[in-house]
Amino acid sequence: QSQLVESGGGLVQPGGSLRLSCEASGFNLEYYDIGWFRQAPGKERDGVSCMAGSSGGSRNYADSVKGRFTISRDIAKNTIYLQMDDLKPEDSGVYYCAAGGRWYPCKAPDFDRWGQGTQVTVSS
């Protein structure tokens, strides 16, 4: 009944930009804390950015992406976005959107609704 579907990943050069999208169905994102998580090969799934429920909610960013990434929510489209600018090779990995956890401290085990992931590769 509940589903999250990511899109927008791909291969980009260092310094480039991508916008990831995550469309929800079966539930309304307006009433859930949401987040974006990244998992690189051999690494744990870490929080990139989380946002509190309701529009205009508080935001939390990993130190490594502050000033470069922006999380947002479009209530009308029931969609989560992650705008990624000035991308670096260390940003590479599979990005997952999630809902139903806590915007702070933005930890993966707290979330119970997950998308399938979208690959982001930053390379020359």
Short mmCIF file of the C-alpha atoms (twelve columns), coordinates in Angstrom:
data_MODEL
# 
_entry.id   MODEL 
# 
loop_
_atom_site.group_PDB 
_atom_site.id 
_atom_site.type_symbol 
_atom_site.label_atom_id 
_atom_site.label_alt_id 
_atom_site.label_comp_id 
_atom_site.label_asym_id 
_atom_site.label_seq_id 
_atom_site.Cartn_x 
_atom_site.Cartn_y 
_atom_site.Cartn_z 
_atom_site.pdbx_PDB_model_num 
ATOM 1   C CA . GLN A 1   0.000  0.000  0.000   1 
ATOM 2   C CA . SER A 2   2.877  2.375  0.802   1 
ATOM 3   C CA . GLN A 3   5.617  2.929  -1.738  1 
ATOM 4   C CA . LEU A 4   8.565  5.250  -2.363  1 
ATOM 5   C CA . VAL A 5   10.190 5.384  -5.813  1 
ATOM 6   C CA . GLU A 6   13.491 7.219  -6.390  1 
ATOM 7   C CA . SER A 7   14.709 8.646  -9.683  1 
ATOM 8   C CA . GLY A 8   17.287 11.106 -11.004 1 
ATOM 9   C CA . GLY A 9   20.554 9.304  -10.315 1 
ATOM 10  C CA . GLY A 10  23.294 8.909  -12.879 1 
ATOM 11  C CA . LEU A 11  26.912 9.603  -13.805 1 
ATOM 12  C CA . VAL A 12  28.184 13.164 -13.359 1 
ATOM 13  C CA . GLN A 13  31.554 14.901 -13.375 1 
ATOM 14  C CA . PRO A 14  33.033 16.423 -10.212 1 
ATOM 15  C CA . GLY A 15  31.526 19.860 -9.658  1 
ATOM 16  C CA . GLY A 16  28.302 18.913 -11.411 1 
ATOM 17  C CA . SER A 17  24.750 18.793 -10.063 1 
ATOM 18  C CA . LEU A 18  21.897 16.308 -9.795  1 
ATOM 19  C CA . ARG A 19  18.389 16.464 -8.384  1 
ATOM 20  C CA . LEU A 20  17.009 13.243 -6.948  1 
ATOM 21  C CA . SER A 21  13.251 12.724 -6.710  1 
ATOM 22  C CA . CYS A 22  11.238 10.329 -4.546  1 
ATOM 23  C CA . GLU A 23  7.520  9.985  -5.230  1 
ATOM 24  C CA . ALA A 24  5.346  8.536  -2.472  1 
ATOM 25  C CA . SER A 25  2.098  6.628  -2.896  1 
ATOM 26  C CA . GLY A 26  -0.286 5.170  -0.340  1 
ATOM 27  C CA . PHE A 27  0.533  7.775  2.308   1 
ATOM 28  C CA . ASN A 28  0.936  11.528 2.614   1 
ATOM 29  C CA . LEU A 29  4.494  12.806 3.083   1 
ATOM 30  C CA . GLU A 30  3.202  15.947 4.771   1 
ATOM 31  C CA . TYR A 31  2.714  14.036 8.034   1 
ATOM 32  C CA . TYR A 32  6.001  12.088 8.142   1 
ATOM 33  C CA . ASP A 33  9.605  12.861 8.930   1 
ATOM 34  C CA . ILE A 34  11.566 12.067 5.765   1 
ATOM 35  C CA . GLY A 35  15.181 11.521 4.805   1 
ATOM 36  C CA . TRP A 36  17.807 10.706 2.209   1 
ATOM 37  C CA . PHE A 37  20.459 8.073  2.970   1 
ATOM 38  C CA . ARG A 38  23.586 6.963  1.118   1 
ATOM 39  C CA . GLN A 39  25.337 3.602  1.034   1 
ATOM 40  C CA . ALA A 40  28.712 3.061  -0.632  1 
ATOM 41  C CA . PRO A 41  30.164 -0.440 -1.243  1 
ATOM 42  C CA . GLY A 42  31.344 -1.952 2.041   1 
ATOM 43  C CA . LYS A 43  29.943 0.957  4.058   1 
ATOM 44  C CA . GLU A 44  26.914 1.354  6.301   1 
ATOM 45  C CA . ARG A 45  23.840 3.275  5.197   1 
ATOM 46  C CA . ASP A 46  24.325 6.802  6.535   1 
ATOM 47  C CA . GLY A 47  21.976 9.759  6.768   1 
ATOM 48  C CA . VAL A 48  22.623 12.483 4.206   1 
ATOM 49  C CA . SER A 49  19.726 14.752 5.134   1 
ATOM 50  C CA . CYS A 50  16.441 14.503 7.033   1 
ATOM 51  C CA . MET A 51  13.465 16.825 7.384   1 
ATOM 52  C CA . ALA A 52  10.682 17.060 9.956   1 
ATOM 53  C CA . GLY A 53  7.057  16.429 9.012   1 
ATOM 54  C CA . SER A 54  4.811  19.163 7.620   1 
ATOM 55  C CA . SER A 55  5.911  21.801 5.132   1 
ATOM 56  C CA . GLY A 56  8.639  24.113 6.371   1 
ATOM 57  C CA . GLY A 57  9.928  21.493 8.805   1 
ATOM 58  C CA . SER A 58  13.368 21.565 10.399  1 
ATOM 59  C CA . ARG A 59  16.266 20.133 8.381   1 
ATOM 60  C CA . ASN A 60  19.349 18.147 9.329   1 
ATOM 61  C CA . TYR A 61  22.422 17.621 7.104   1 
ATOM 62  C CA . ALA A 62  25.516 15.481 7.357   1 
ATOM 63  C CA . ASP A 63  28.624 17.632 7.824   1 
ATOM 64  C CA . SER A 64  30.057 16.390 4.527   1 
ATOM 65  C CA . VAL A 65  27.170 17.835 2.457   1 
ATOM 66  C CA . LYS A 66  26.317 21.061 4.299   1 
ATOM 67  C CA . GLY A 67  26.200 23.987 1.910   1 
ATOM 68  C CA . ARG A 68  26.027 21.704 -1.145  1 
ATOM 69  C CA . PHE A 69  22.854 19.574 -0.730  1 
ATOM 70  C CA . THR A 70  19.276 20.689 -0.069  1 
ATOM 71  C CA . ILE A 71  16.346 18.496 0.986   1 
ATOM 72  C CA . SER A 72  12.801 19.616 0.190   1 
ATOM 73  C CA . ARG A 73  9.215  18.373 0.028   1 
ATOM 74  C CA . ASP A 74  6.474  19.188 -2.503  1 
ATOM 75  C CA . ILE A 75  3.141  18.497 -0.813  1 
ATOM 76  C CA . ALA A 76  1.065  18.867 -3.986  1 
ATOM 77  C CA . LYS A 77  3.188  16.255 -5.791  1 
ATOM 78  C CA . ASN A 78  3.735  14.085 -2.679  1 
ATOM 79  C CA . THR A 79  7.420  14.034 -3.605  1 
ATOM 80  C CA . ILE A 80  10.751 14.421 -1.783  1 
ATOM 81  C CA . TYR A 81  13.742 16.037 -3.502  1 
ATOM 82  C CA . LEU A 82  17.464 16.157 -2.882  1 
ATOM 83  C CA . GLN A 83  19.270 18.886 -4.808  1 
ATOM 84  C CA . MET A 84  22.986 18.037 -4.991  1 
ATOM 85  C CA . ASP A 85  25.453 20.707 -6.126  1 
ATOM 86  C CA . ASP A 86  29.254 20.793 -6.412  1 
ATOM 87  C CA . LEU A 87  29.365 17.000 -6.392  1 
ATOM 88  C CA . LYS A 88  32.538 15.215 -5.299  1 
ATOM 89  C CA . PRO A 89  33.716 11.623 -5.930  1 
ATOM 90  C CA . GLU A 90  33.118 10.799 -2.261  1 
ATOM 91  C CA . ASP A 91  29.412 11.579 -2.784  1 
ATOM 92  C CA . SER A 92  29.093 8.430  -4.919  1 
ATOM 93  C CA . GLY A 93  26.832 5.627  -3.749  1 
ATOM 94  C CA . VAL A 94  23.277 4.357  -3.790  1 
ATOM 95  C CA . TYR A 95  20.844 6.967  -2.497  1 
ATOM 96  C CA . TYR A 96  17.662 5.884  -0.724  1 
ATOM 97  C CA . CYS A 97  14.700 7.973  0.343   1 
ATOM 98  C CA . ALA A 98  12.848 7.028  3.500   1 
ATOM 99  C CA . ALA A 99  9.936  8.037  5.709   1 
ATOM 100 C CA . GLY A 100 8.563  7.221  9.133   1 
ATOM 101 C CA . GLY A 101 11.659 7.862  11.244  1 
ATOM 102 C CA . ARG A 102 13.023 10.870 13.132  1 
ATOM 103 C CA . TRP A 103 14.479 13.893 11.352  1 
ATOM 104 C CA . TYR A 104 17.052 14.110 14.133  1 
ATOM 105 C CA . PRO A 105 19.415 12.330 14.592  1 
ATOM 106 C CA . CYS A 106 18.593 11.023 11.058  1 
ATOM 107 C CA . LYS A 107 19.527 7.365  11.555  1 
ATOM 108 C CA . ALA A 108 18.519 4.635  9.092   1 
ATOM 109 C CA . PRO A 109 17.235 2.091  11.688  1 
ATOM 110 C CA . ASP A 110 14.560 4.589  12.785  1 
ATOM 111 C CA . PHE A 111 12.892 4.612  9.351   1 
ATOM 112 C CA . ASP A 112 10.388 1.969  8.261   1 
ATOM 113 C CA . ARG A 113 9.418  3.010  4.704   1 
ATOM 114 C CA . TRP A 114 12.105 2.844  2.020   1 
ATOM 115 C CA . GLY A 115 12.587 3.343  -1.689  1 
ATOM 116 C CA . GLN A 116 14.550 0.964  -3.903  1 
ATOM 117 C CA . GLY A 117 17.561 3.259  -4.296  1 
ATOM 118 C CA . THR A 118 19.136 5.141  -7.184  1 
ATOM 119 C CA . GLN A 119 22.828 5.057  -8.133  1 
ATOM 120 C CA . VAL A 120 24.884 8.256  -8.118  1 
ATOM 121 C CA . THR A 121 28.414 8.105  -9.527  1 
ATOM 122 C CA . VAL A 122 30.700 11.149 -9.518  1 
ATOM 123 C CA . SER A 123 33.729 10.566 -11.724 1 
ATOM 124 C CA . SER A 124 35.799 12.084 -14.514 1 
# 
